[in-house]
Coordinates of C-alpha atoms in Angstrom, one line a residue:
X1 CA -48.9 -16.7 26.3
X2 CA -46.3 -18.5 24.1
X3 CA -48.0 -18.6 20.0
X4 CA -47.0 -22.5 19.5
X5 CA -45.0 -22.9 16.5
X6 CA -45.8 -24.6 13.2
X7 CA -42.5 -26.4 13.0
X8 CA -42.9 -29.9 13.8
X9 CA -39.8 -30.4 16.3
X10 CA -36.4 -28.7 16.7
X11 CA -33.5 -30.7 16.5
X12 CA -30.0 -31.0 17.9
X13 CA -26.7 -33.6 17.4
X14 CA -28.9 -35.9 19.4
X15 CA -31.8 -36.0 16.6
X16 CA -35.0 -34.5 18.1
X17 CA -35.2 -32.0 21.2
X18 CA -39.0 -31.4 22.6
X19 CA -40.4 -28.3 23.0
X20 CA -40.5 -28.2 27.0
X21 CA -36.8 -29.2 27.3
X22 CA -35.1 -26.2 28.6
X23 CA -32.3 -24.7 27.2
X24 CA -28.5 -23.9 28.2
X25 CA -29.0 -19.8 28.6
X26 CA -32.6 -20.0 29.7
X27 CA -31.8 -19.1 33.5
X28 CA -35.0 -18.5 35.9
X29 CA -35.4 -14.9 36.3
X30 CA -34.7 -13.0 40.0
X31 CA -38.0 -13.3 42.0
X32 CA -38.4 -10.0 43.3
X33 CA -41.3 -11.2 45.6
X34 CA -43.4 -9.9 48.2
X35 CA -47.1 -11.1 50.2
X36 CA -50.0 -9.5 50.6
X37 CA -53.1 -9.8 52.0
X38 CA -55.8 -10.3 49.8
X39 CA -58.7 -7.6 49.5
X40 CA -61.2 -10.6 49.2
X41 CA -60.4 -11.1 52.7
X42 CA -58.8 -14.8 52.1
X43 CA -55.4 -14.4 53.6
X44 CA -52.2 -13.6 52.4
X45 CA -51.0 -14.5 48.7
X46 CA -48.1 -14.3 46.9
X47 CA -47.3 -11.4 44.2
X48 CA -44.4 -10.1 42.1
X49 CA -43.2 -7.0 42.8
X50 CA -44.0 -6.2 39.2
X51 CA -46.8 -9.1 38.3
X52 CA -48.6 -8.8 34.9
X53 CA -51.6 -10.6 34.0
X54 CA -49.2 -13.1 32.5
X55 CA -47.7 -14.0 35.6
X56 CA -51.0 -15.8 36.6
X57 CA -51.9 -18.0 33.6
X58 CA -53.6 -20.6 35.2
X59 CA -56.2 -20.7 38.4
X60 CA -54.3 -17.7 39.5
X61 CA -51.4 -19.2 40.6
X62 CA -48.4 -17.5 40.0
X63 CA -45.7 -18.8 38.0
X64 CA -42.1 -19.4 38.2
X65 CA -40.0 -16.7 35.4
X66 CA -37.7 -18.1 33.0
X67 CA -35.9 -16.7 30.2
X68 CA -36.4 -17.6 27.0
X69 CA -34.0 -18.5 24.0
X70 CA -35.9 -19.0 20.8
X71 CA -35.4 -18.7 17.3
X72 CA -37.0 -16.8 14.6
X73 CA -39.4 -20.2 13.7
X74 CA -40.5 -19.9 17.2
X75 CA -38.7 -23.0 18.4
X76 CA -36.3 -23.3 21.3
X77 CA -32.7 -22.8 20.5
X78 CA -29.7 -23.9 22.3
X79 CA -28.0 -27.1 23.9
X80 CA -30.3 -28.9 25.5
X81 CA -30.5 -29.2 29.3
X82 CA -32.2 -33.1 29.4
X83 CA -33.3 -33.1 32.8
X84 CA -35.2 -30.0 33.6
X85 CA -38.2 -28.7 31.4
X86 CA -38.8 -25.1 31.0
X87 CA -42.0 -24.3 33.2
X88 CA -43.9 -21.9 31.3
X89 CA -43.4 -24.0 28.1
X90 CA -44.2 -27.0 30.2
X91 CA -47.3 -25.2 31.5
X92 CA -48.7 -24.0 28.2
X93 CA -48.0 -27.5 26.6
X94 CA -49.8 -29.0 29.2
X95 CA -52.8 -26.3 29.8
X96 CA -53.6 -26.7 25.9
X97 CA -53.1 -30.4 25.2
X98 CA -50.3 -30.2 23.0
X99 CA -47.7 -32.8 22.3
X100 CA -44.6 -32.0 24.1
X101 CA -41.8 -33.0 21.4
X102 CA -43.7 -30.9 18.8
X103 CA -46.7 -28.6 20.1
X104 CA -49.6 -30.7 17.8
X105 CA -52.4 -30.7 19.6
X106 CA -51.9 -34.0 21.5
X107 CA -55.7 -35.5 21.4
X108 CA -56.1 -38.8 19.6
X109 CA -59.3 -41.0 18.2
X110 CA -58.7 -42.6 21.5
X111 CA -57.8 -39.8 23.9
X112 CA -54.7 -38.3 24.9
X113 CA -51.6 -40.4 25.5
X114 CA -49.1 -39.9 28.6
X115 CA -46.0 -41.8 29.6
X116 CA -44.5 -42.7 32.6
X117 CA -41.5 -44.7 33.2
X118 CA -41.7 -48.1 33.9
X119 CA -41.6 -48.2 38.0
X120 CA -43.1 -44.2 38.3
X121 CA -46.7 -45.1 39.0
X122 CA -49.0 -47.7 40.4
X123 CA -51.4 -48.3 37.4
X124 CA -53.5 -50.1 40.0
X125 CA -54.7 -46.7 41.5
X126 CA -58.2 -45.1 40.5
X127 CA -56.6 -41.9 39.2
X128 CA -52.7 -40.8 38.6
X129 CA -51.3 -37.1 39.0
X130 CA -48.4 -36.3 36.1
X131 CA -46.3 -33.7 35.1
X132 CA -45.7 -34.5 31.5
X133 CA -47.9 -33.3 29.3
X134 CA -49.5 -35.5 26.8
X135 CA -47.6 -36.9 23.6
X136 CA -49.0 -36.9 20.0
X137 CA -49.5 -40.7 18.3
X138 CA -46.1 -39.8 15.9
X139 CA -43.8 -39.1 18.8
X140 CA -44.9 -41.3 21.6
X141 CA -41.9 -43.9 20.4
X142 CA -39.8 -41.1 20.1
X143 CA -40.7 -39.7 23.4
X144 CA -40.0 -42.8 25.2
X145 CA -36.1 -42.9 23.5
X146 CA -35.7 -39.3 24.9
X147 CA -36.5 -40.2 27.9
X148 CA -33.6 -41.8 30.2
X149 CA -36.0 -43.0 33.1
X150 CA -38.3 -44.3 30.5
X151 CA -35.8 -47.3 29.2
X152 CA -37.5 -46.8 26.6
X153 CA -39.9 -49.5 28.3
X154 CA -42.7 -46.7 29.2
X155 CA -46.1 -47.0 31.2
X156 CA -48.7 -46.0 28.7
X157 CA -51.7 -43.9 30.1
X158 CA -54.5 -43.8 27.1
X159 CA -56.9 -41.5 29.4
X160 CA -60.4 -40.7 28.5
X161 CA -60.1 -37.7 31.3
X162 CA -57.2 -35.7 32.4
X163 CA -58.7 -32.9 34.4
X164 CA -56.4 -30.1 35.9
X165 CA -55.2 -30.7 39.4
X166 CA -52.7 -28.6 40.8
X167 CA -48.9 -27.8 40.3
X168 CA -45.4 -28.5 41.5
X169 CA -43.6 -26.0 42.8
X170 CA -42.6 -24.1 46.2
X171 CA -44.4 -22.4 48.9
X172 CA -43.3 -19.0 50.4
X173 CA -43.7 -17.3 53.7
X174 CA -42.2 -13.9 55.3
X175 CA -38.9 -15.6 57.2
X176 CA -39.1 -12.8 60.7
X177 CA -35.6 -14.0 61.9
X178 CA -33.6 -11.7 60.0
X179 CA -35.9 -8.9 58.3
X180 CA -39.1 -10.3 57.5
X181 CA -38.1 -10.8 53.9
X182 CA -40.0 -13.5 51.8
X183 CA -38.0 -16.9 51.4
X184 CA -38.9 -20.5 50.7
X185 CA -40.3 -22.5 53.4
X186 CA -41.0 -25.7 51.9
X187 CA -41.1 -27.6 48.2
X188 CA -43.5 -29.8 48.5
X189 CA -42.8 -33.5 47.1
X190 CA -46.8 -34.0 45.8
X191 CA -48.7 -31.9 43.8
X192 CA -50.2 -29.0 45.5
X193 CA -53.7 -28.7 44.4
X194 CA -56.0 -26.0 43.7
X195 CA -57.6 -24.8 46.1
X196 CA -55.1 -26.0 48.9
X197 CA -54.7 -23.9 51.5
X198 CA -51.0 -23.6 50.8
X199 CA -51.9 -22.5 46.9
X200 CA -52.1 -18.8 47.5
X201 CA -48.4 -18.8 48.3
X202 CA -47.2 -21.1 46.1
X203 CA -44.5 -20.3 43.5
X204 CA -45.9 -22.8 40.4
X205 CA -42.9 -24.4 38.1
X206 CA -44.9 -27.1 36.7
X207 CA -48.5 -28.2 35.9
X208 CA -49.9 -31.2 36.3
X209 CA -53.1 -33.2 35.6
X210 CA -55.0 -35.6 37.1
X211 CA -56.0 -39.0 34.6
X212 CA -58.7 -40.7 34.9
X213 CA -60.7 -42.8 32.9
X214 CA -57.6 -44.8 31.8
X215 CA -56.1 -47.4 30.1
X216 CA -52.7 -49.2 30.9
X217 CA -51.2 -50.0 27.9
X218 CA -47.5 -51.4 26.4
X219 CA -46.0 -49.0 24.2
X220 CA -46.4 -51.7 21.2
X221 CA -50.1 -52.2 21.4
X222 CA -51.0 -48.7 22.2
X223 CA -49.2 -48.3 18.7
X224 CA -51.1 -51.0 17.0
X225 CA -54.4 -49.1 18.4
X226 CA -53.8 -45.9 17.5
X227 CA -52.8 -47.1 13.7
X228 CA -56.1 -49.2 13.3
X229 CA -58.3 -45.8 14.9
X230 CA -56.9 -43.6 12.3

């Protein structure tokens, strides 16, 4: 598991860079993959050829390989890549409640804050899945700048509950056209949850949680909240 460092944020020509943005160099490692059945007797599930006990950080799924290009502070190094976040540091943020621009744990007097962009979710709903992990009170400003979908305009979650849920990612089957070898049969557009039927072979690049308990807040008054709590 990642030790988070005690660095506040890295930074780049574009001012701040958070911690689960990926890095040009940080390539996905070769999945050298195979399925197995399960001695429990639950069907098959997916494995690395050469799995460790890290491989499987959280429900037992197994999770996507990346490399990783850090510096001796223990913060990422590199140009960022804006768009993609790195999964395991993505995972880890979100599995401990850490901020994603600077790793602080992420918990508030009020609860933990998560962003959305502006048109992403229906706050009307009883609960809402997302991917991002939570944001500390000194970056959520800075979070929603960073953020190109956000418009800097955000949906602010301040949840009371954000339980674990499932994870993105893809699902793999043996392909018995050509040689029986182990390929990608479907990326799934929702969250696939735990304890899905399709969870045992499911490749896991990002976490996600489930909120509930929330409030719908503008990014101003969330603010305004958060500075009278403290």
């Amino acid at each position: 598991m990642i030790e988070f460092p005690r660095t506040v944020h890295a930074s780049s020509d574009r001012g701040v860079v958070p911690f689960i943005t990926q890095r040009k160099g940080e390539e996905a490692a070769p999945a050298d993959l195979t399925i197995l059945r399960q001695q429990n007797g639950k069907g098959p599930r997916l494995f690395y050829v050469d799995e460790s006990f890290r491989d499987r950080p959280v429900r037992g799924i197994l999770w996507a390989r990346c490399s990783f290009s850090m510096g001796k502070h223990g913060m990422p190094t590199g140009e960022p890549e804006w768009k993609l976040m790195h999964p395991y540091r993505q995972m880890v943020t979100m599995l401990a409640g850490r901020c994603q621009i600077c790793t602080r744990p992420a918990r508030t007097p009020l609860g933990f804050v998560f962003l959305a962009g502006p048109k992403d979710e229906d706050p009307t709903q009883p609960s809402i899945l997302t991917n991002q992990p939570p944001v500390c009170a000194r970056h959520i400003r800075t979070a929603a700048k960073l953020c190109p979908h956000m418009e800097e305009n955000p949906m602010v979650f301040l949840a009371g509950g954000a339980p674990l849920y499932g994870a993105m990612g893809s699902v793999y089957d043996f392909v018995f056209g050509g040689h029986g070898d182990v390929e990608v049969v479907s990326r799934p557009a929702e969250p696939v949850p735990f304890g899905d039927p399709r969870a045992p072979l499911l490749l896991a690049s990002q976490l996600v949680r489930r909120l509930s308990s929330f409030r719908v807040l503008g990014l101003d008054e969330v603010l305004a909240k958060l500075a009278a709590a403290a």
